[in-house]
PDB file of C-alpha atoms in Angstrom:
ATOM      1  CA  MET A   1      16.259 190.285-103.833  1.00 49.00           C
ATOM      2  CA  ALA A   2      15.073 193.862-103.287  1.00 49.00           C
ATOM      3  CA  LEU A   3      11.692 193.977-104.969  1.00 57.00           C
ATOM      4  CA  PHE A   4      10.067 196.639-102.839  1.00 50.00           C
ATOM      5  CA  ASN A   5      12.871 198.718-101.334  1.00 45.00           C
ATOM      6  CA  ARG A   6      12.605 202.492-101.576  1.00 42.00           C
ATOM      7  CA  LYS A   7      15.492 204.576-102.898  1.00 45.00           C
ATOM      8  CA  ASN A   8      16.832 207.184-100.472  1.00 50.00           C
ATOM      9  CA  ASN A   9      16.165 210.569-102.102  1.00 50.00           C
ATOM     10  CA  ASN A  10      17.810 212.758 -99.421  1.00 52.00           C
ATOM     11  CA  ALA A  11      19.866 215.530-100.962  1.00 47.00           C
ATOM     12  CA  SER A  12      23.628 215.153-100.708  1.00 45.00           C
ATOM     13  CA  SER A  13      25.455 217.717 -98.603  1.00 43.00           C
ATOM     14  CA  VAL A  14      28.501 217.579-100.833  1.00 41.00           C
ATOM     15  CA  ALA A  15      28.858 219.658-103.965  1.00 38.00           C
ATOM     16  CA  THR A  16      30.088 216.792-106.104  1.00 40.00           C
ATOM     17  CA  ALA A  17      27.243 214.932-107.743  1.00 42.00           C
ATOM     18  CA  VAL A  18      27.142 211.238-106.972  1.00 42.00           C
ATOM     19  CA  ALA A  19      25.730 208.939-109.627  1.00 44.00           C
ATOM     20  CA  ALA A  20      22.820 206.724-108.579  1.00 44.00           C
ATOM     21  CA  PRO A  21      23.744 203.025-108.314  1.00 49.00           C
ATOM     22  CA  GLU A  22      22.851 200.899-111.277  1.00 58.00           C
ATOM     23  CA  PRO A  23      19.840 198.638-110.665  1.00 57.00           C
ATOM     24  CA  ASP A  24      20.477 194.967-110.040  1.00 64.00           C
ATOM     25  CA  PRO A  25      20.182 193.342-113.520  1.00 72.00           C
ATOM     26  CA  ALA A  26      18.453 190.281-112.044  1.00 71.00           C
ATOM     27  CA  LEU A  27      15.967 192.527-110.284  1.00 69.00           C
ATOM     28  CA  ALA A  28      15.412 194.707-113.340  1.00 76.00           C
ATOM     29  CA  ALA A  29      14.658 191.586-115.397  1.00 82.00           C
ATOM     30  CA  LEU A  30      11.625 190.890-113.195  1.00 85.00           C
ATOM     31  CA  THR A  31       9.965 194.164-114.192  1.00 89.00           C
ATOM     32  CA  GLY A  32       6.552 193.589-115.734  1.00 93.00           C
ATOM     33  CA  ASP A  33       2.957 192.582-115.187  1.00 96.00           C
ATOM     34  CA  TYR A  34       2.085 189.213-113.673  1.00 97.00           C
ATOM     35  CA  THR A  35      -1.112 187.202-113.307  1.00 98.00           C
ATOM     36  CA  ILE A  36      -1.608 185.183-110.142  1.00 98.00           C
ATOM     37  CA  ASP A  37      -1.881 181.469-110.968  1.00 97.00           C
ATOM     38  CA  PRO A  38      -4.780 180.159-108.823  1.00 96.00           C
ATOM     39  CA  ALA A  39      -3.834 176.529-109.517  1.00 95.00           C
ATOM     40  CA  HIS A  40      -0.500 177.023-107.756  1.00 96.00           C
ATOM     41  CA  SER A  41      -1.488 179.649-105.183  1.00 97.00           C
ATOM     42  CA  SER A  42      -3.494 179.537-101.968  1.00 97.00           C
ATOM     43  CA  ILE A  43      -5.240 182.142 -99.839  1.00 98.00           C
ATOM     44  CA  GLY A  44      -6.329 180.864 -96.454  1.00 97.00           C
ATOM     45  CA  PHE A  45      -6.847 181.600 -92.789  1.00 97.00           C
ATOM     46  CA  THR A  46      -6.439 180.176 -89.304  1.00 97.00           C
ATOM     47  CA  VAL A  47      -8.782 180.987 -86.399  1.00 96.00           C
ATOM     48  CA  ARG A  48      -9.034 179.693 -82.834  1.00 92.00           C
ATOM     49  CA  HIS A  49     -12.117 177.524 -82.209  1.00 89.00           C
ATOM     50  CA  ALA A  50     -13.690 176.901 -78.779  1.00 80.00           C
ATOM     51  CA  MET A  51     -10.593 178.435 -77.149  1.00 82.00           C
ATOM     52  CA  VAL A  52      -8.584 175.221 -77.514  1.00 86.00           C
ATOM     53  CA  THR A  53      -7.837 174.419 -81.158  1.00 90.00           C
ATOM     54  CA  ASN A  54      -7.363 176.001 -84.566  1.00 94.00           C
ATOM     55  CA  VAL A  55      -9.642 175.786 -87.596  1.00 95.00           C
ATOM     56  CA  ARG A  56      -7.967 176.238 -90.973  1.00 96.00           C
ATOM     57  CA  GLY A  57      -9.699 177.177 -94.166  1.00 97.00           C
ATOM     58  CA  SER A  58      -9.031 178.475 -97.649  1.00 98.00           C
ATOM     59  CA  PHE A  59     -10.735 180.172-100.565  1.00 98.00           C
ATOM     60  CA  GLY A  60     -10.671 177.983-103.661  1.00 97.00           C
ATOM     61  CA  GLU A  61     -11.513 180.717-106.174  1.00 98.00           C
ATOM     62  CA  HIS A  62      -9.449 183.873-106.471  1.00 98.00           C
ATOM     63  CA  GLU A  63      -7.713 185.963-109.084  1.00 97.00           C
ATOM     64  CA  GLY A  64      -5.278 188.803-109.073  1.00 97.00           C
ATOM     65  CA  SER A  65      -2.339 190.585-110.590  1.00 97.00           C
ATOM     66  CA  LEU A  66       1.077 191.923-109.633  1.00 95.00           C
ATOM     67  CA  LYS A  67       3.021 194.782-111.132  1.00 94.00           C
ATOM     68  CA  LEU A  68       6.724 194.541-110.380  1.00 88.00           C
ATOM     69  CA  ASP A  69       9.105 197.412-111.111  1.00 83.00           C
ATOM     70  CA  GLY A  70      12.707 196.341-110.765  1.00 73.00           C
ATOM     71  CA  HIS A  71      14.014 199.824-111.632  1.00 76.00           C
ATOM     72  CA  ASN A  72      11.909 201.577-108.985  1.00 75.00           C
ATOM     73  CA  PRO A  73      10.552 198.759-106.786  1.00 74.00           C
ATOM     74  CA  ALA A  74       8.452 201.084-104.623  1.00 81.00           C
ATOM     75  CA  LYS A  75       6.103 201.385-107.603  1.00 86.00           C
ATOM     76  CA  SER A  76       5.261 197.681-107.436  1.00 89.00           C
ATOM     77  CA  ALA A  77       1.613 196.873-106.751  1.00 94.00           C
ATOM     78  CA  ALA A  78      -0.798 194.013-106.087  1.00 96.00           C
ATOM     79  CA  SER A  79      -4.514 193.441-106.622  1.00 97.00           C
ATOM     80  CA  ILE A  80      -6.475 190.380-105.443  1.00 98.00           C
ATOM     81  CA  ASP A  81     -10.161 189.390-105.659  1.00 98.00           C
ATOM     82  CA  VAL A  82     -11.386 186.436-103.589  1.00 98.00           C
ATOM     83  CA  LYS A  83     -14.750 184.710-104.117  1.00 98.00           C
ATOM     84  CA  ILE A  84     -16.275 184.310-100.662  1.00 98.00           C
ATOM     85  CA  ALA A  85     -18.578 181.441-101.691  1.00 98.00           C
ATOM     86  CA  SER A  86     -15.491 179.315-102.409  1.00 98.00           C
ATOM     87  CA  ILE A  87     -14.599 179.076 -98.706  1.00 98.00           C
ATOM     88  CA  ASP A  88     -13.622 175.579 -97.561  1.00 98.00           C
ATOM     89  CA  THR A  89     -12.944 174.527 -93.974  1.00 96.00           C
ATOM     90  CA  GLY A  90     -13.557 170.837 -94.581  1.00 96.00           C
ATOM     91  CA  ILE A  91     -17.049 170.822 -93.040  1.00 96.00           C
ATOM     92  CA  ALA A  92     -19.948 171.714 -95.337  1.00 97.00           C
ATOM     93  CA  ASP A  93     -22.302 172.897 -92.560  1.00 97.00           C
ATOM     94  CA  ARG A  94     -19.650 175.231 -91.191  1.00 96.00           C
ATOM     95  CA  ASP A  95     -18.924 176.589 -94.663  1.00 97.00           C
ATOM     96  CA  SER A  96     -22.630 177.280 -95.170  1.00 97.00           C
ATOM     97  CA  HIS A  97     -22.710 179.198 -91.892  1.00 96.00           C
ATOM     98  CA  LEU A  98     -19.662 181.245 -92.869  1.00 96.00           C
ATOM     99  CA  VAL A  99     -21.188 182.397 -96.165  1.00 98.00           C
ATOM    100  CA  SER A 100     -24.498 183.249 -94.471  1.00 97.00           C
ATOM    101  CA  GLY A 101     -25.587 186.610 -93.102  1.00 96.00           C
ATOM    102  CA  ASP A 102     -24.074 185.730 -89.702  1.00 96.00           C
ATOM    103  CA  PHE A 103     -20.611 186.093 -91.203  1.00 96.00           C
ATOM    104  CA  PHE A 104     -19.663 187.065 -94.772  1.00 97.00           C
ATOM    105  CA  ASP A 105     -23.157 187.365 -96.301  1.00 97.00           C
ATOM    106  CA  ALA A 106     -21.709 186.120 -99.597  1.00 98.00           C
ATOM    107  CA  GLU A 107     -24.943 186.567-101.548  1.00 97.00           C
ATOM    108  CA  LYS A 108     -24.870 190.320-100.912  1.00 97.00           C
ATOM    109  CA  PHE A 109     -21.078 190.734-100.770  1.00 98.00           C
ATOM    110  CA  PRO A 110     -19.582 188.059-103.065  1.00 98.00           C
ATOM    111  CA  LEU A 111     -15.978 189.304-103.076  1.00 98.00           C
ATOM    112  CA  MET A 112     -13.201 190.078-100.627  1.00 98.00           C
ATOM    113  CA  THR A 113     -10.653 192.420-102.248  1.00 98.00           C
ATOM    114  CA  PHE A 114      -7.172 193.759-101.586  1.00 98.00           C
ATOM    115  CA  ARG A 115      -5.619 196.741-103.375  1.00 98.00           C
ATOM    116  CA  SER A 116      -2.060 197.712-102.445  1.00 97.00           C
ATOM    117  CA  THR A 117      -1.073 201.296-101.712  1.00 96.00           C
ATOM    118  CA  HIS A 118       2.530 201.015-100.487  1.00 93.00           C
ATOM    119  CA  ALA A 119       5.431 198.566-100.385  1.00 91.00           C
ATOM    120  CA  GLU A 120       8.716 198.455 -98.483  1.00 86.00           C
ATOM    121  CA  LYS A 121      11.731 196.239 -97.897  1.00 78.00           C
ATOM    122  CA  LEU A 122      12.268 194.935 -94.356  1.00 82.00           C
ATOM    123  CA  GLY A 123      15.599 193.192 -94.980  1.00 78.00           C
ATOM    124  CA  GLY A 124      16.903 190.291 -97.013  1.00 79.00           C
ATOM    125  CA  ASP A 125      14.024 188.806 -98.992  1.00 85.00           C
ATOM    126  CA  LYS A 126      11.411 190.068 -96.527  1.00 86.00           C
ATOM    127  CA  TYR A 127       8.957 192.815 -97.461  1.00 84.00           C
ATOM    128  CA  ARG A 128       5.789 194.479 -96.276  1.00 90.00           C
ATOM    129  CA  ILE A 129       3.004 195.450 -98.638  1.00 94.00           C
ATOM    130  CA  THR A 130       0.230 197.674 -97.336  1.00 96.00           C
ATOM    131  CA  GLY A 131      -3.152 198.262 -98.899  1.00 97.00           C
ATOM    132  CA  ASP A 132      -6.917 198.333 -98.501  1.00 98.00           C
ATOM    133  CA  LEU A 133      -8.742 195.131 -97.558  1.00 98.00           C
ATOM    134  CA  THR A 134     -12.489 195.168 -98.225  1.00 98.00           C
ATOM    135  CA  ILE A 135     -14.785 192.595 -96.613  1.00 98.00           C
ATOM    136  CA  LYS A 136     -18.537 193.084 -96.946  1.00 96.00           C
ATOM    137  CA  ASP A 137     -19.007 196.874 -97.005  1.00 93.00           C
ATOM    138  CA  VAL A 138     -15.991 197.713 -94.818  1.00 98.00           C
ATOM    139  CA  THR A 139     -12.597 198.830 -96.137  1.00 98.00           C
ATOM    140  CA  ARG A 140      -9.650 199.062 -93.753  1.00 98.00           C
ATOM    141  CA  PRO A 141      -5.854 199.144 -94.137  1.00 98.00           C
ATOM    142  CA  LEU A 142      -3.954 195.873 -94.024  1.00 98.00           C
ATOM    143  CA  ALA A 143      -0.199 195.241 -93.898  1.00 97.00           C
ATOM    144  CA  ILE A 144       1.013 191.860 -95.194  1.00 96.00           C
ATOM    145  CA  ASP A 145       4.517 190.634 -94.348  1.00 95.00           C
ATOM    146  CA  LEU A 146       5.921 188.726 -97.312  1.00 93.00           C
ATOM    147  CA  GLU A 147       8.952 186.669 -98.229  1.00 93.00           C
ATOM    148  CA  PHE A 148      10.113 186.579-101.836  1.00 90.00           C
ATOM    149  CA  ASN A 149      10.702 182.916-102.710  1.00 93.00           C
ATOM    150  CA  GLY A 150      12.475 183.594-106.000  1.00 90.00           C
ATOM    151  CA  SER A 151      11.852 183.489-109.725  1.00 93.00           C
ATOM    152  CA  ALA A 152      12.113 180.729-112.315  1.00 94.00           C
ATOM    153  CA  THR A 153      11.103 179.683-115.814  1.00 94.00           C
ATOM    154  CA  ASP A 154       8.792 176.669-115.658  1.00 93.00           C
ATOM    155  CA  VAL A 155       8.722 173.714-118.080  1.00 94.00           C
ATOM    156  CA  TYR A 156       6.225 175.544-120.299  1.00 92.00           C
ATOM    157  CA  GLY A 157       8.450 178.577-120.659  1.00 93.00           C
ATOM    158  CA  ASN A 158       6.465 180.771-118.275  1.00 93.00           C
ATOM    159  CA  GLU A 159       8.410 183.224-116.140  1.00 95.00           C
ATOM    160  CA  ARG A 160       7.231 182.893-112.538  1.00 96.00           C
ATOM    161  CA  VAL A 161       7.748 184.651-109.231  1.00 95.00           C
ATOM    162  CA  GLY A 162       6.714 183.353-105.825  1.00 95.00           C
ATOM    163  CA  PHE A 163       5.797 184.964-102.502  1.00 94.00           C
ATOM    164  CA  GLU A 164       4.460 183.732 -99.205  1.00 97.00           C
ATOM    165  CA  GLY A 165       3.235 185.786 -96.296  1.00 95.00           C
ATOM    166  CA  SER A 166       0.727 186.390 -93.553  1.00 97.00           C
ATOM    167  CA  ALA A 167      -1.171 189.044 -91.647  1.00 97.00           C
ATOM    168  CA  ASP A 168      -3.132 189.084 -88.386  1.00 97.00           C
ATOM    169  CA  ILE A 169      -6.491 190.848 -88.291  1.00 97.00           C
ATOM    170  CA  LEU A 170      -9.397 191.293 -85.893  1.00 97.00           C
ATOM    171  CA  ARG A 171     -12.467 190.110 -87.788  1.00 97.00           C
ATOM    172  CA  SER A 172     -14.661 192.491 -85.797  1.00 97.00           C
ATOM    173  CA  ASP A 173     -12.889 195.388 -87.549  1.00 97.00           C
ATOM    174  CA  TRP A 174     -14.661 194.246 -90.729  1.00 97.00           C
ATOM    175  CA  GLY A 175     -18.043 193.659 -89.108  1.00 95.00           C
ATOM    176  CA  LEU A 176     -17.642 189.888 -88.641  1.00 96.00           C
ATOM    177  CA  THR A 177     -18.894 189.788 -85.065  1.00 96.00           C
ATOM    178  CA  TRP A 178     -20.982 186.598 -84.743  1.00 95.00           C
ATOM    179  CA  ASN A 179     -20.079 184.459 -81.736  1.00 94.00           C
ATOM    180  CA  ALA A 180     -21.448 182.103 -79.105  1.00 92.00           C
ATOM    181  CA  ALA A 181     -20.557 181.903 -75.434  1.00 93.00           C
ATOM    182  CA  LEU A 182     -19.127 178.665 -74.034  1.00 91.00           C
ATOM    183  CA  GLU A 183     -20.453 177.157 -70.805  1.00 86.00           C
ATOM    184  CA  THR A 184     -16.907 176.960 -69.490  1.00 84.00           C
ATOM    185  CA  GLY A 185     -16.200 180.587 -70.303  1.00 85.00           C
ATOM    186  CA  GLY A 186     -14.858 182.270 -73.403  1.00 88.00           C
ATOM    187  CA  VAL A 187     -16.366 182.211 -76.875  1.00 92.00           C
ATOM    188  CA  MET A 188     -16.716 179.815 -79.778  1.00 90.00           C
ATOM    189  CA  VAL A 189     -14.668 181.783 -82.340  1.00 94.00           C
ATOM    190  CA  SER A 190     -11.729 184.072 -81.619  1.00 95.00           C
ATOM    191  CA  ASP A 191     -11.715 187.632 -82.892  1.00 95.00           C
ATOM    192  CA  LYS A 192      -8.114 187.281 -84.109  1.00 96.00           C
ATOM    193  CA  VAL A 193      -7.672 185.646 -87.510  1.00 97.00           C
ATOM    194  CA  LYS A 194      -4.412 184.887 -89.296  1.00 97.00           C
ATOM    195  CA  LEU A 195      -4.514 185.317 -93.068  1.00 98.00           C
ATOM    196  CA  ASN A 196      -2.073 183.203 -95.095  1.00 97.00           C
ATOM    197  CA  PHE A 197      -0.872 183.829 -98.647  1.00 97.00           C
ATOM    198  CA  ASP A 198       1.157 181.538-100.903  1.00 98.00           C
ATOM    199  CA  ILE A 199       1.364 183.160-104.319  1.00 97.00           C
ATOM    200  CA  SER A 200       2.754 182.005-107.648  1.00 97.00           C
ATOM    201  CA  ALA A 201       2.410 184.523-110.484  1.00 97.00           C
ATOM    202  CA  VAL A 202       3.156 184.235-114.214  1.00 97.00           C
ATOM    203  CA  LYS A 203       4.633 187.085-116.206  1.00 96.00           C
ATOM    204  CA  THR A 204       2.327 188.427-118.884  1.00 93.00           C
ATOM    205  CA  ALA A 205       3.746 188.198-122.387  1.00 73.00           C
ATOM    206  CA  THR A 206       4.575 191.522-124.001  1.00 64.00           C
ATOM    207  CA  PRO A 207       2.620 191.959-127.247  1.00 50.00           C
ATOM    208  CA  GLN A 208       4.760 191.990-130.383  1.00 48.00           C
ATOM    209  CA  ALA A 209       4.997 195.358-132.156  1.00 46.00           C
TER     210      ALA A 209
END
């Protein structure tokens, strides 16, 4: 379903005016503001450890919102705040190191944020949303490839939409440069990190007039 596709605004070379296609009713029905449901969403990462295996982690505390425009999907937007101190890799000592000044310095910079600036359709249910990712005191552009998983009304009557996606970053671009050399060559932690997003969002009720 085309949530983020841009309408072609090129002028027609023919004199006869051509009416714009009617929006997809199912798509138009999704228009509105949504709140990300942290209980049914996950924001995580995968990074190579000691050159031979992957470490996976997630952030247990996050909040955010989506604005979907089914009539003009290019106006859709996303905003996410992630609490760095909620990081969980399954090993407490490693988590403590990650929130320290060697890495995220969570006491000084408690949040990682994403604010979208652009969205586009890639084909089918695949999209790309681009925005500004801020980690510590560094803000850089980030493009996230997403797949729209659909919409549904849950058992409590909430209207939901779902997305999943990922993006590859170099952590050094955001000042996360700590590392340790291995005796056999290489380093303890790779520079490349894969971010993973699995998002369920609930439509905000429209206040009664």
